[in-house]
Coordinates of C-alpha atoms in Angstrom, one line a residue:
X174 CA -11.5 -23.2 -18.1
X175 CA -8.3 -24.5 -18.5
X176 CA -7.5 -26.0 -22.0
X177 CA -3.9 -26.8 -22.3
X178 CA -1.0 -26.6 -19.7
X179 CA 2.8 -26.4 -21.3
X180 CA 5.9 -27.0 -19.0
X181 CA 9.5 -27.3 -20.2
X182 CA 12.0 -27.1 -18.0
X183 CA 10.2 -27.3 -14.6
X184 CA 12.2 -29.4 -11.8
X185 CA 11.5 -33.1 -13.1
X186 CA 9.8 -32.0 -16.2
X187 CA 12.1 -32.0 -19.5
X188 CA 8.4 -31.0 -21.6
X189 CA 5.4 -31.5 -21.3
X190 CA 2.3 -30.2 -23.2
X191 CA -1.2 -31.7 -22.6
X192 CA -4.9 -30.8 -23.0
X193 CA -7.4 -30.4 -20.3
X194 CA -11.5 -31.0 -20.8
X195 CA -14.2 -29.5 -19.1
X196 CA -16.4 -31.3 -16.5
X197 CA -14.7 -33.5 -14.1
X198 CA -10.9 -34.8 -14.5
X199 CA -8.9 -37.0 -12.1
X200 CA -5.2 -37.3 -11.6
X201 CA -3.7 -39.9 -10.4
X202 CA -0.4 -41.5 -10.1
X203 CA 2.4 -43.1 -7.0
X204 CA 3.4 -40.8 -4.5
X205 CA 6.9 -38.9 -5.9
X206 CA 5.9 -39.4 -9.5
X207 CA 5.6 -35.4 -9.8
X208 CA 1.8 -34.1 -8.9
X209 CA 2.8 -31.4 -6.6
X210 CA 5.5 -30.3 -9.5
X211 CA 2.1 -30.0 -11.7
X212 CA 0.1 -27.8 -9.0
X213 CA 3.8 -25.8 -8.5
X214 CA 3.4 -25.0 -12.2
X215 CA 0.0 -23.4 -12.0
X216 CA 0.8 -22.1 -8.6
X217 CA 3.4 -20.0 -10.5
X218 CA 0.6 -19.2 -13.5
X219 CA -1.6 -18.0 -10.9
X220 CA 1.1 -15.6 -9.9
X221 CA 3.0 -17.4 -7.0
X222 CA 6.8 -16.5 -6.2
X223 CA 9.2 -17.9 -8.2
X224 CA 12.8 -19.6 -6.8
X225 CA 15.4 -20.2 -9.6
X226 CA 16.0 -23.4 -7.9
X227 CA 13.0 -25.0 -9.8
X228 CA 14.6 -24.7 -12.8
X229 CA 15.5 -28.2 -14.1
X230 CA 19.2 -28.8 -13.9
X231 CA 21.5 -28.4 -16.5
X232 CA 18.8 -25.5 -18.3
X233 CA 18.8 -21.3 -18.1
X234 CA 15.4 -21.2 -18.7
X235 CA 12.2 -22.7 -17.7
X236 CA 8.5 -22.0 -19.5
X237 CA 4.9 -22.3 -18.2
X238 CA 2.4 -21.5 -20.1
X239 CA -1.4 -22.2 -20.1
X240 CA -4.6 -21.5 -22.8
X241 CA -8.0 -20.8 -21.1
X242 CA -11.4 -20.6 -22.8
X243 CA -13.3 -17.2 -20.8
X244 CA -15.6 -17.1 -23.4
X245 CA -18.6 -18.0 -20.4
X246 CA -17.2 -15.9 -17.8
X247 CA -17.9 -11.9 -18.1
X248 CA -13.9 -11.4 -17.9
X249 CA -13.2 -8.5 -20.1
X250 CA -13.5 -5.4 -17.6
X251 CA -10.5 -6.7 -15.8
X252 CA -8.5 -7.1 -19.6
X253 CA -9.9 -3.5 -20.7
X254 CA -8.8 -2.0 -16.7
X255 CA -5.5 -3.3 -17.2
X256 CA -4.9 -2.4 -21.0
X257 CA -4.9 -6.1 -21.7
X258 CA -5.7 -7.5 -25.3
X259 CA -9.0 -10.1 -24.5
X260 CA -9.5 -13.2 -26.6
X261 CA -12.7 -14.9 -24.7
X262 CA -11.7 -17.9 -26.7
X263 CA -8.0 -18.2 -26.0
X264 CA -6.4 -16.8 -23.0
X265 CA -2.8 -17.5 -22.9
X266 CA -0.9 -16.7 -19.6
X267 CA 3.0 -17.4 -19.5
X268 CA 5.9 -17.1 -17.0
X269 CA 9.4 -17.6 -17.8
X270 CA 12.1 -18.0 -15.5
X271 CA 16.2 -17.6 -15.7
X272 CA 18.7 -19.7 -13.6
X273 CA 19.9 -16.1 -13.0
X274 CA 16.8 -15.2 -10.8
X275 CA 14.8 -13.5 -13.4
X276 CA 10.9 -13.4 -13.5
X277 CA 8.9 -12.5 -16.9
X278 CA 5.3 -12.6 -16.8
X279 CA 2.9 -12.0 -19.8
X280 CA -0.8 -12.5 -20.7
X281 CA -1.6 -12.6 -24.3
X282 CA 2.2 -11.7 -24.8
X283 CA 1.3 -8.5 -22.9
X284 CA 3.8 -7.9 -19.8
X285 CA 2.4 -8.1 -16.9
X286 CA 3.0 -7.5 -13.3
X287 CA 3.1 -10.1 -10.4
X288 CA -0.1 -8.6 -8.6
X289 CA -2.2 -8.4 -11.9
X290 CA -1.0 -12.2 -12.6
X291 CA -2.3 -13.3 -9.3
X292 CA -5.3 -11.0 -9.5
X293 CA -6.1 -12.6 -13.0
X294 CA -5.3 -16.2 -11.1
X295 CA -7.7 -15.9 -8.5
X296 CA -10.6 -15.4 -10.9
X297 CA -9.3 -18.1 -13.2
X298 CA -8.4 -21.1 -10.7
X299 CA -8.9 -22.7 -7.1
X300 CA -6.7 -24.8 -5.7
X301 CA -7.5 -26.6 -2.8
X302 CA -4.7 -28.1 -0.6
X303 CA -4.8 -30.4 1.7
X304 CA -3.3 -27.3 3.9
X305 CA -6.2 -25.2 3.3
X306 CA -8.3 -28.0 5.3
X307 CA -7.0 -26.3 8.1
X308 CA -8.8 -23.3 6.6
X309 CA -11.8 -24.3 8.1
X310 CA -11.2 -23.6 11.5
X311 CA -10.3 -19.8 10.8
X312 CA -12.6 -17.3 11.4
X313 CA -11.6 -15.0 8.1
X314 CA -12.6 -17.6 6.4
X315 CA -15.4 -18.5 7.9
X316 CA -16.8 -14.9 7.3
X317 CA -15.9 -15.2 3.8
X318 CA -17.9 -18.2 3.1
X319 CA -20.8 -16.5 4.8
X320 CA -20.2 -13.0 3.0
X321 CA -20.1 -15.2 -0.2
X322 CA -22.9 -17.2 -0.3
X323 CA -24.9 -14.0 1.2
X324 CA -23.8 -12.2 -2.1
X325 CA -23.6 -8.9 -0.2
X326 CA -20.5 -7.2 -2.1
X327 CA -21.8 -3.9 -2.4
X328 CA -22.8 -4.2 1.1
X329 CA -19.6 -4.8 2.6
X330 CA -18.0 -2.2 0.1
X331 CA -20.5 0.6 1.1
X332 CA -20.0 -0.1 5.1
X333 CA -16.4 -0.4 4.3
X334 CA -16.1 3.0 2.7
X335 CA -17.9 4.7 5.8
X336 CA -16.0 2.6 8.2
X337 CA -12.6 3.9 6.5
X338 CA -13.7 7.7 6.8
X339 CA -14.9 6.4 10.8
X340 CA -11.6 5.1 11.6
X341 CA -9.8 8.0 10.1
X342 CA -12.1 10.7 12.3
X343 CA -11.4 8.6 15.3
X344 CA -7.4 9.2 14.5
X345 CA -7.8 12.8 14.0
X346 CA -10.0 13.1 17.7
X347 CA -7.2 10.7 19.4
X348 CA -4.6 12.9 17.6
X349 CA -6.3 16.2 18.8
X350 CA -6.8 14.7 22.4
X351 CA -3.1 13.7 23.3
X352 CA -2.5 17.3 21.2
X353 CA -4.6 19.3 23.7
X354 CA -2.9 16.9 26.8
X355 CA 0.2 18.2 25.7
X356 CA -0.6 21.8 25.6
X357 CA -2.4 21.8 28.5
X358 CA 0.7 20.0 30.0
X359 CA 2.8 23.1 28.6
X360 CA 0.7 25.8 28.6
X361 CA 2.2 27.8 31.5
X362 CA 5.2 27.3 29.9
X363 CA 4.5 28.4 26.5
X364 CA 2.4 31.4 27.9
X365 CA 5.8 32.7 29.6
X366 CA 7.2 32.1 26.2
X367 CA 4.9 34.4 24.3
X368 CA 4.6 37.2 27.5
X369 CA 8.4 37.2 27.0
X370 CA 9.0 37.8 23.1
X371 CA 5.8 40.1 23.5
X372 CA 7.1 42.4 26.0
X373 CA 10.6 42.4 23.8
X374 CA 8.1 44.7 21.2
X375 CA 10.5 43.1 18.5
X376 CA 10.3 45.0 15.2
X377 CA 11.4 43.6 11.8
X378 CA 14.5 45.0 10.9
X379 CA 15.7 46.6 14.0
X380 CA 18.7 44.2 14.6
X381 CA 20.2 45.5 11.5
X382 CA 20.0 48.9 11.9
X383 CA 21.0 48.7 15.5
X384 CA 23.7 47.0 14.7
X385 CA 25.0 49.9 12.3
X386 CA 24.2 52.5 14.8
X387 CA 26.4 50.5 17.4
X388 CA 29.2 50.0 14.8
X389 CA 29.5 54.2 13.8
X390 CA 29.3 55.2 17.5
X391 CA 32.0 52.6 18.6
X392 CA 34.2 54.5 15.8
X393 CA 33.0 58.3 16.0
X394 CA 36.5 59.3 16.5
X395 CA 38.4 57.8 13.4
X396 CA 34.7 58.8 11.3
X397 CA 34.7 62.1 12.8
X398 CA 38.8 62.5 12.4
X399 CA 38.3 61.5 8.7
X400 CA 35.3 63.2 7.9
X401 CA 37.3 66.6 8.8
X402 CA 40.4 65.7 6.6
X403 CA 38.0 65.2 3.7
X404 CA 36.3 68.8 4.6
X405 CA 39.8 70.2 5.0
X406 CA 40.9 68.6 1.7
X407 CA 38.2 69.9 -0.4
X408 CA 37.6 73.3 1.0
X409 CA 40.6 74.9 3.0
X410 CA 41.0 78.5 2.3
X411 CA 44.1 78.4 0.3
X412 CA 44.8 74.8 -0.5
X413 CA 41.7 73.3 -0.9
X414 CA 40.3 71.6 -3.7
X415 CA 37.9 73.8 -4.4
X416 CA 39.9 77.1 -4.0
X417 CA 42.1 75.9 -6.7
X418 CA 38.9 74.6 -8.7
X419 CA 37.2 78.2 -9.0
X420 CA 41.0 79.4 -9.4
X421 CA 41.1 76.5 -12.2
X422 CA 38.1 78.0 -13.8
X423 CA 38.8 81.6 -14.0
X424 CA 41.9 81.4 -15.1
X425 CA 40.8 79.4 -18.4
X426 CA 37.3 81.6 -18.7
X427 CA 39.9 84.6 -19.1
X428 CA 41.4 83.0 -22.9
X429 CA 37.9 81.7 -23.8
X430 CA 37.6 84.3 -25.9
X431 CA 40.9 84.0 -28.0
X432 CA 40.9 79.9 -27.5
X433 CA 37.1 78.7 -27.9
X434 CA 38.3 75.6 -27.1
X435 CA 38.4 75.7 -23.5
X436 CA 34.7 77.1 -22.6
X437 CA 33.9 73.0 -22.9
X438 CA 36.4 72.7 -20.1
X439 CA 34.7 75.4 -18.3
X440 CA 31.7 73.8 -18.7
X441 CA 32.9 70.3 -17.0
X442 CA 34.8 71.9 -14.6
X443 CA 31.9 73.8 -13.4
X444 CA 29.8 70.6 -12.9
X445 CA 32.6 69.2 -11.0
X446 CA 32.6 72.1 -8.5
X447 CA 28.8 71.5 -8.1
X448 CA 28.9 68.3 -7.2
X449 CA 32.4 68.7 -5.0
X450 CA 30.3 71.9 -3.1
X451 CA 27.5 69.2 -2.3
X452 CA 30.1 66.5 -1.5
X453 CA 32.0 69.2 1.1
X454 CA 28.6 70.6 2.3
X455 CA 27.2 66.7 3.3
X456 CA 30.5 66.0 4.8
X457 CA 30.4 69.4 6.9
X458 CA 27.0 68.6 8.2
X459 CA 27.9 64.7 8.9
X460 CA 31.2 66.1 11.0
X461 CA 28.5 68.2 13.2
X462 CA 26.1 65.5 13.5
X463 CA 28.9 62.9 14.8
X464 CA 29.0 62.4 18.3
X465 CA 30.0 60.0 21.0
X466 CA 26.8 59.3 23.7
X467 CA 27.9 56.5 26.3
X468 CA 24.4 56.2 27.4
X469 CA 23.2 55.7 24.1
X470 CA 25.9 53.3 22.8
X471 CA 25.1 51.3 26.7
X472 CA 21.7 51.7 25.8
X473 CA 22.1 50.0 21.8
X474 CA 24.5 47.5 23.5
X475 CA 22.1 46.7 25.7
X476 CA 19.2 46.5 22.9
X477 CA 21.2 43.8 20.7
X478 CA 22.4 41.8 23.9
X479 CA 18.8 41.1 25.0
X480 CA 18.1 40.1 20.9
X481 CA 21.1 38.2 20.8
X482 CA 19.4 36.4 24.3
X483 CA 16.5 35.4 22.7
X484 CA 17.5 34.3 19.6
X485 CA 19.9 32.0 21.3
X486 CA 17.7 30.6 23.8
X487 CA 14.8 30.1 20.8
X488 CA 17.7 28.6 18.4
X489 CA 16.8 31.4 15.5
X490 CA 18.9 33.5 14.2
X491 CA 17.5 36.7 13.6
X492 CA 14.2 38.8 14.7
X493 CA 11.9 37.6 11.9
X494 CA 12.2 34.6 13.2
X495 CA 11.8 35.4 16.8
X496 CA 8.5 37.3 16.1
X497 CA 7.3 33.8 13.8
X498 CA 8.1 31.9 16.9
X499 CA 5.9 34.7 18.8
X500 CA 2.7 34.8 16.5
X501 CA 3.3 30.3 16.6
X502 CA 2.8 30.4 20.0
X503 CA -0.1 32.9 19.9
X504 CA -1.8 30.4 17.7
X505 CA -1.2 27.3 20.0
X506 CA -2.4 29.2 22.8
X507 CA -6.0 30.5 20.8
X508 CA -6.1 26.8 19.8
X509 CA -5.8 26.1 23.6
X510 CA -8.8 28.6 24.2
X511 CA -10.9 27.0 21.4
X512 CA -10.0 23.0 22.0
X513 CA -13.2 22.5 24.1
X514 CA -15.0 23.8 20.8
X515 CA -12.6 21.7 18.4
X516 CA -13.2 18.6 20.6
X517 CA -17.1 19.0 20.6
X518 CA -16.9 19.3 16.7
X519 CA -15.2 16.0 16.3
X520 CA -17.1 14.3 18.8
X521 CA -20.0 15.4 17.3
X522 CA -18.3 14.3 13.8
X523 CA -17.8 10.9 14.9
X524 CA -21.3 10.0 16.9
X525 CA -22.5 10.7 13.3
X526 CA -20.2 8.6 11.1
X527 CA -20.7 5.5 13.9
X528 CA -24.2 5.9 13.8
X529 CA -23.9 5.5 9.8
X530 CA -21.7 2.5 10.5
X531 CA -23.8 1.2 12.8
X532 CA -27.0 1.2 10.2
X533 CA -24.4 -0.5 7.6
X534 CA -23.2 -3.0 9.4
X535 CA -27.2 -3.8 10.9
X536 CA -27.7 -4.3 7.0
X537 CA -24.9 -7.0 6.6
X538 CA -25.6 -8.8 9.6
X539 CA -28.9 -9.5 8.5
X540 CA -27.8 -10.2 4.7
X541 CA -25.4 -12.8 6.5
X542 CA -28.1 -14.2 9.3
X543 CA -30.0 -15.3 6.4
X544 CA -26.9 -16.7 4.6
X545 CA -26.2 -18.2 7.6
X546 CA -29.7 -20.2 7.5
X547 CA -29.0 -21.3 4.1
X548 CA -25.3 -22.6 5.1
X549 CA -27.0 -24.6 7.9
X550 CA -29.5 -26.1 5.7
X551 CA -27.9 -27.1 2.7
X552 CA -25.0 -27.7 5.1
X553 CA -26.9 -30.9 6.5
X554 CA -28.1 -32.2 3.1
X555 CA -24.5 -32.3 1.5
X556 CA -23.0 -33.5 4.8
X557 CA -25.6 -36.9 5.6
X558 CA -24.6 -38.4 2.1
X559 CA -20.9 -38.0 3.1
X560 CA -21.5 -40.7 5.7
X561 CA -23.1 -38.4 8.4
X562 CA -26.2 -39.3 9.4
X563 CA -26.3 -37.4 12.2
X564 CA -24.5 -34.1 11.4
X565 CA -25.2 -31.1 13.1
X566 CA -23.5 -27.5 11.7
X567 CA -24.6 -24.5 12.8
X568 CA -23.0 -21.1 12.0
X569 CA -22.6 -19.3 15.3
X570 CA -22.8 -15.4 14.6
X571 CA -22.4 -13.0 18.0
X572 CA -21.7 -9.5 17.5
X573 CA -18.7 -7.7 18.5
X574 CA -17.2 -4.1 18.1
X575 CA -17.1 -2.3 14.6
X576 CA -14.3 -3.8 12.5
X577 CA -13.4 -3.4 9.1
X578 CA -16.1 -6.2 7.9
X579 CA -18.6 -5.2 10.2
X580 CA -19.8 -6.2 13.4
X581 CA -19.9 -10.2 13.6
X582 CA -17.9 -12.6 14.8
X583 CA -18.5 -16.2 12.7
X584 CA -18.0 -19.0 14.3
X585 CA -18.8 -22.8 12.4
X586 CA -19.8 -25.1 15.2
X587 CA -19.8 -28.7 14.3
X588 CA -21.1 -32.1 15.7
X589 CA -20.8 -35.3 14.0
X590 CA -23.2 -37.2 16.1
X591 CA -26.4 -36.5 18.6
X592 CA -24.1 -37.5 21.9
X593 CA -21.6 -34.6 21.2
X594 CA -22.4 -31.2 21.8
X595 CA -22.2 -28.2 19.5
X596 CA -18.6 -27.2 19.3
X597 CA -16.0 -25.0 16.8
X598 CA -14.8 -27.5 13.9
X599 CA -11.2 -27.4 14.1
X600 CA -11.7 -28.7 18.1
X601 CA -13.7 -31.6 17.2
X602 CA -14.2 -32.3 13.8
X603 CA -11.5 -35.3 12.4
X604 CA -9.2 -34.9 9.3
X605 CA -11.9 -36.9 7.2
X606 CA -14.9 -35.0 8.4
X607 CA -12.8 -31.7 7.7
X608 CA -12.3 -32.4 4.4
X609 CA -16.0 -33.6 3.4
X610 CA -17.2 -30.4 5.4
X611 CA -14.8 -28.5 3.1
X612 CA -15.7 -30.4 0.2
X613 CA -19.3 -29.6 0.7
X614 CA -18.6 -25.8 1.6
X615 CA -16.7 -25.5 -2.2
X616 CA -19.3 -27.1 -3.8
X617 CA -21.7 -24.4 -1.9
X618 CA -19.4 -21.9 -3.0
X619 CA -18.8 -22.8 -6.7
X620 CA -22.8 -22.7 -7.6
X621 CA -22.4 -18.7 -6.0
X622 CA -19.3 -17.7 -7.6
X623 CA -18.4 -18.8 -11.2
X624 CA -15.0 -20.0 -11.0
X625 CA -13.8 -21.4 -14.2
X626 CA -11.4 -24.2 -12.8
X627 CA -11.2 -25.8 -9.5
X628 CA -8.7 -28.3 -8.7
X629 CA -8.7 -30.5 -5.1
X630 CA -5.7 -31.8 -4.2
X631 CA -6.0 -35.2 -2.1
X632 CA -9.2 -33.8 -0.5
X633 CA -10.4 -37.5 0.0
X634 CA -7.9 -37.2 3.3
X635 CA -9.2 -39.9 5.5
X636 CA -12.1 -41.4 3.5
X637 CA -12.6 -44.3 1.3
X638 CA -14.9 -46.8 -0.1
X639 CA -18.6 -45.5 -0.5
X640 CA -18.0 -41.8 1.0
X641 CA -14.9 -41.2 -1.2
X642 CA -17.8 -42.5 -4.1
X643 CA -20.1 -40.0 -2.9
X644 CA -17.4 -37.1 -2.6
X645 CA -16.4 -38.0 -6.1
X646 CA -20.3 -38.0 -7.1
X647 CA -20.2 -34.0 -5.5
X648 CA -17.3 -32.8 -8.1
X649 CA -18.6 -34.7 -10.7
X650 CA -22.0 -32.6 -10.3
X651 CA -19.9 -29.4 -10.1
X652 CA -17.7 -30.2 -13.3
X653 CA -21.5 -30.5 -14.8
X654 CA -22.4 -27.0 -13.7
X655 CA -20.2 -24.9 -16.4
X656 CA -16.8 -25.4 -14.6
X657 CA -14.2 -27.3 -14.5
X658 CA -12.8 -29.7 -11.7
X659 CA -9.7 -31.3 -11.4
X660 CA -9.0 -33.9 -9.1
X661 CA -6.0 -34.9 -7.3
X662 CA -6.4 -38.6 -6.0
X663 CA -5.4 -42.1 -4.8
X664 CA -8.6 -43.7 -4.0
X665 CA -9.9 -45.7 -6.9
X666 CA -13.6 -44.5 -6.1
X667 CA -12.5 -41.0 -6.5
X668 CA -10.8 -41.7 -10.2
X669 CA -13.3 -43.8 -11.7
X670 CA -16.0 -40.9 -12.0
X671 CA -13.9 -38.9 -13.5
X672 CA -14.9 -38.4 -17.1
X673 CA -11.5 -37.6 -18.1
X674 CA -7.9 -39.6 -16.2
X675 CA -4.8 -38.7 -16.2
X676 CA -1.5 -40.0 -14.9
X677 CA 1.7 -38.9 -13.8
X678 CA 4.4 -41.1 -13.7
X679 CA 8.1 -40.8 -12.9
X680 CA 10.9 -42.0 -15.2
X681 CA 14.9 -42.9 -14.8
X682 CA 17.0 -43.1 -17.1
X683 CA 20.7 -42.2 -18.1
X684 CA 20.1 -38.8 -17.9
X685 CA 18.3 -38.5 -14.7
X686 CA 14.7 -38.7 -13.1
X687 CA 12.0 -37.3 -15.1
X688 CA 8.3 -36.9 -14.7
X689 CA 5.7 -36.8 -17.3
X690 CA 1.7 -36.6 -17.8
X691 CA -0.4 -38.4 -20.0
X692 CA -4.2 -38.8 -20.7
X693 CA -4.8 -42.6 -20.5
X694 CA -7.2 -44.5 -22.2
X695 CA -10.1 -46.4 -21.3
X696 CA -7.5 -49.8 -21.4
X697 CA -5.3 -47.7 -19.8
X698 CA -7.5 -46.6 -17.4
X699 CA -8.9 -50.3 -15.8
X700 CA -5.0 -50.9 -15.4
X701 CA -4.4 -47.9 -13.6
X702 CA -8.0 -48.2 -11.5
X703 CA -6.7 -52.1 -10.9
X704 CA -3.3 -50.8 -9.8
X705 CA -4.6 -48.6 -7.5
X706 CA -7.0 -51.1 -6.0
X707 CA -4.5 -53.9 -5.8
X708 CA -1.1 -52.2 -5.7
X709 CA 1.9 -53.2 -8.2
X710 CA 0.5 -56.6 -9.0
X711 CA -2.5 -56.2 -10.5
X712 CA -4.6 -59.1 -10.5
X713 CA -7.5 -60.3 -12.2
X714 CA -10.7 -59.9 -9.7
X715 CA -8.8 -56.0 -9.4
X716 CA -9.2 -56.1 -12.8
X717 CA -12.6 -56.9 -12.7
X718 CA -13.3 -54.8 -9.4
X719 CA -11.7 -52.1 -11.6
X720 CA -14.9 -52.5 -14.4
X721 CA -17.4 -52.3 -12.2
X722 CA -16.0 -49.3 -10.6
X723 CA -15.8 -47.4 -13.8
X724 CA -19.1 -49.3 -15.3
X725 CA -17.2 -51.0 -18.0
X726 CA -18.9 -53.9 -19.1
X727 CA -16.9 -57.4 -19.3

C-alpha cells in the first residue's frame, strides 16, 4: 500500500510530503484546489509520460517520490526478474524531471526503465477515472472482467501459445498459396527460361577461355610474326644467340686448363644454353601451331555473342551466374511439381493446430460461462443496495471465430427496471448507474486480484444522499479487506466513512497560486463535512448534520 507520497516542484505544488493509512481514505477539497495535480503525480509514479511543462515555474527540477509497504503482496519475482533490490517493507519509487525535457526513473535508487515503471505501477495502484466509466461499455474490457473473476490465466496463456503457432501456420499456407498462384501464373514463362540456359550447355569457365582463344586468333599474324623473330634471334645459323653461345663456350673451355677460373663460367653458360635450347624449341613449335581459321574465329565469336546475350537479358555478368539462375529456376519449377504435396502438408498442419485451438478455447469458454454466472449473481446483490431494486445484468456470451483470447464475444447487458428490456450498458444505462455498476464490478474485482491501492476518482458521478452512503459503505468494506482505497469526493456521505480525510486546498499569495494537502482532524473534519453540506457559510444545523454524518456525538 501506499505509505507516503512526496512532491516538490509539481505544477501548483512548491512541497509537499504526507502519509497515507491503510483501509479507507477520502479526499476532498473545491473544484481547482489541485486533486487532479495529486492523481497527475502518481500517474507519473505509475510510469505515465512526462511533459516538462508540469514543472512548476520558476524551477529545473521537479521530484515525485512515493514509499509502499509490499510486505503482504508476493512481489519479489518481479524485483529478482528485473535485478531489482526488494525491501517488502519499504518500496520507494521516484521520478525526477528537468525543465530541459529529461526523464529519470528509479525504484529503490535502481534505474529503471519507463515500461518496468508502469509494469511495477499496475501491480501497485488503480486509478479509476471518471473516464474509465466509459470503460464499461467496451468489450475488451468486458472480457477482462470475465477472464478475471474466472481466474483462468494459465488458460488463456496456454490457448494463446497454440493460437500464436495457429496464426503463424495460416501465414505460411496463405504465403505458399499466392507463392504457387504466382508460379503457376509464370510457369510457361519460366520453363522457357530454364529450356533456354539448358540448351546453352553453359560450362564454368568457358567464357574466359573463349575469350583468350578469340583474342590470339584475332592477332595470329603480329604473334606468329614475333614468335619467328624470337626463333630467328636465338637460333640463326651464324648470328644467332645460340651460335655465338656454343662459340662463347668453347672458346673459354680451350684456356680452362691454364686459367681454372673460367670452367665456373663454363658451367653457367652451359645452363643458359639449356634453358635458351628449350626457350627456341617451345617457340619453334608455337610458330607451327599458330594459325588463322575464319570459321573457327566465326565460330568463338559466335560462342561469346550468344553468352554475352544471355547474360544481358538475365542482368548477370558472367556464366556462373547464368547457370545459378539455371539450377534457381529448376528448383521453382520441382517446387511447382511438388506444391500439391506442400499444400496438403500444411493443410494438414493447420486442421491439427485449429483443432488444438478449438479444444483450448472450449476450455475457457466454459471457465468464463461459469464466471459469467457468478458476475450475474453477485452482480444483483451489490447493484439492489445501490438504489436498484429492480436490476437486471446479465453477461451475454455468443461465440465467434478464433481470436487471440479465444472464441467469445462478451457482451454486459443491463436493465435498470422490469419495463425495459435487456440491453448493452453503455445504450441504456445513465452516468449514475454506470458508475455504481462500475463501482460494484471493482469491488468484484479487488476480492480476486490483490491490488495494494485503489484510488476512485469522483466515482459518485450522479448519486447522492443514501446511495452515495451505500457506495461509500462498498469501499469502506474493501479498504477492510487488506487493501487500500482512496477516495476522490464531493458528496459529504462519501467523506464521512472514510476512516482517514484529507484535504486539498488552494493558496494565493505574493508569489503565486499554490496548492497543498493536509490530513485534517476530527475538528477539522465536521468543518470540512459542514462546508461541504452547506457551502462557504457553514451553519450550525450543517454543523450538526455534519456529526451525525460522521457519528460524532454532540
Amino acid at each position: 500500500m501506499l505509505k507516503q507520497l512526496y512532491i516538490k516542484n509539481f505544477t501548483l505544488i512548491d512541497e509537499l510530503d504526507i502519509e497515507f493509512h491503510s483501509g479507507f481514505s477520502v479526499i476532498t477539497g473545491e473544484t481547482g484546489a489541485g486533486k487532479s495535480i495529486i492523481l497527475g503525480a502518481i500517474g507519473l509514479l505509475l510510469g505515465q509520460r512526462a511533459d516538462s511543462k508540469t514543472i512548476k515555474q520558476g524551477a529545473d527540477r521537479c521530484i515525485i517520490e512515493a514509499h509502499f509497504d509490499l510486505s503482504r503482496y508476493d512481489l519479489q519475482p518481479f524485483f529478482d526478474d528485473n535485478d531489482i533490490d526488494y525491501d517488502a517493507n519499504d518500496c520507494i519509487i521516484r521520478r525526477e524531471l528537468t525543465s530541459a525535457g529529461k526523464s529519470r526513473a528509479f525504484v529503490n535508487d535502481i534505474p529503471v526503465s519507463l515500461a518496468i515503471l508502469k509494469e511495477l505501477g499496475d501491480m501497485l495502484v488503480d486509478v479509476h477515472s471518471q473516464h474509465k466509466n466509459l470503460l464499461v461499455g467496451k468489450q475488451d474490457f468486458q472480457l477482462e472482467v470475465v477472464d478475471t473473476l474466472a481466474a483462468d490465466d494459465e488458460a488463456l496463456k496456454v490457448y494463446q501459445q497454440s493460437f500464436t503457432a495457429y496464426h503463424e501456420k495460416q501465414r505460411q499456407l496463405e504465403q505458399l498459396q499466392q507463392e504457387i498462384e504466382r508460379n503457376r501464373q509464370n510457369q510457361d514463362f519460366l520453363q522457357f527460361q530454364y529450356n533456354e540456359l539448358l540448351q546453352a550447355q553453359l560450362v564454368e569457365g568457358e567464357q574466359e577461355e573463349l575469350e583468350q582463344t578469340h583474342e590470339t586468333m584475332t592477332h595470329s599474324e603480329d604473334i606468329k610474326t614475333a614468335l619467328y623473330e624470337a626463333q630467328t634471334h636465338l637460333d640463326a645459323d651464324e648470328l644467332g644467340i645460340l651460335p655465338q653461345l656454343r662459340k662463347s663456350i668453347s672458346t673459354l673451355a680451350n684456356i680452362t686448363r691454364v686459367y681454372p677460373t673460367t670452367s665456373d663460367w663454363v658451367e653457367r653458360l652451359e645452363s643458359c644454353q639449356i634453358e635458351l635450347k628449350d626457350i627456341a624449341q617451345d617457340v619453334s613449335e608455337q610458330l607451327e601451331h599458330i594459325d588463322f581459321d575464319p570459321q573457327e574465329l566465326e565460330r568463338i565469336s559466335e560462342r561469346l555473342d550468344r553468352l554475352y546475350d544471355l547474360e544481358k537479358k538475365y542482368h548477370v555478368e558472367s556464366v556462373t551466374e547464368l547457370i545459378l539462375q539455371r539450377e534457381q529456376l529448376k528448383q521453382q519449377l520441382a517446387q511447382m511439381e511438388n506444391s500439391d504435396e506442400a499444400l496438403a502438408t500444411l493443410n494438414a498442419e493447420l486442421s491439427a493446430l485449429q483443432s488444438k485451438c478449438q479444444k483450448q478455447a472450449d476450455t475457457l469458454s466454459k471457465l468464463r460461462q461459469q464466471s459469467a454466472k457468478m458476475i450475474e449473481r453477485q452482480m444483483t446483490e451489490r447493484l439492489i443496495p445501490l438504489g436498484m431494486p429492480h436490476v437486471r445484468f446479465e453477461v451475454h456470451i455468443s461465440q465467434g471465430d478464433l481470436g487471440r483470447n479465444g472464441q467469445d464475444n462478451i457482451a454486459f447487458l443491463f436493465s435498470a427496471n422490469t419495463s425495459s428490456l435487456l440491453q448493452p450498458i453503455a445504450q441504456v444505462a445513465s452516468g449514475g448507474e454506470i458508475a455504481r455498476v462500475m463501482l460494484a464490478l471493482k469491488a468484484m474485482i479487488s476480492g480476486a486480484v490483490k491490488l495494494p491501492t485503489i484510488i476512485f476518482d469522483e466515482i459518485d458521478t450522479g448519486v447522492s444522499g443514501k446511495i452515495a452512503e451505500r457506495m461509500a459503505d462498498i469501499m469502506r468494506e474493501m479498504g477492510d479487506q487488506d487493501r487500500q482505497v482512496i477516495s476522490i469526493t464531493h458528496l459529504p456521505q462519501i467523506a464521512a466513512l472514510g476512516t482517514t480525510h484529507y484535504r486539498v486546498s488552494k493558496q494565493e499569495s505574493s508569489t503565486g497560486t499554490t496548492s497543498r494537502m493536509q490530513m485534517l482532524t476530527p475538528e477539522e473534519r465536521i468543518h470540512e463535512i459542514a462546508q461541504m453540506l452547506s457551502g462557504s457559510d457553514v451553519t450550525a444545523a450543517a454543523i450538526e448534520n455534519a456529526k451525525q454524518l460522521l457519528r460524532v456525538e454532540s
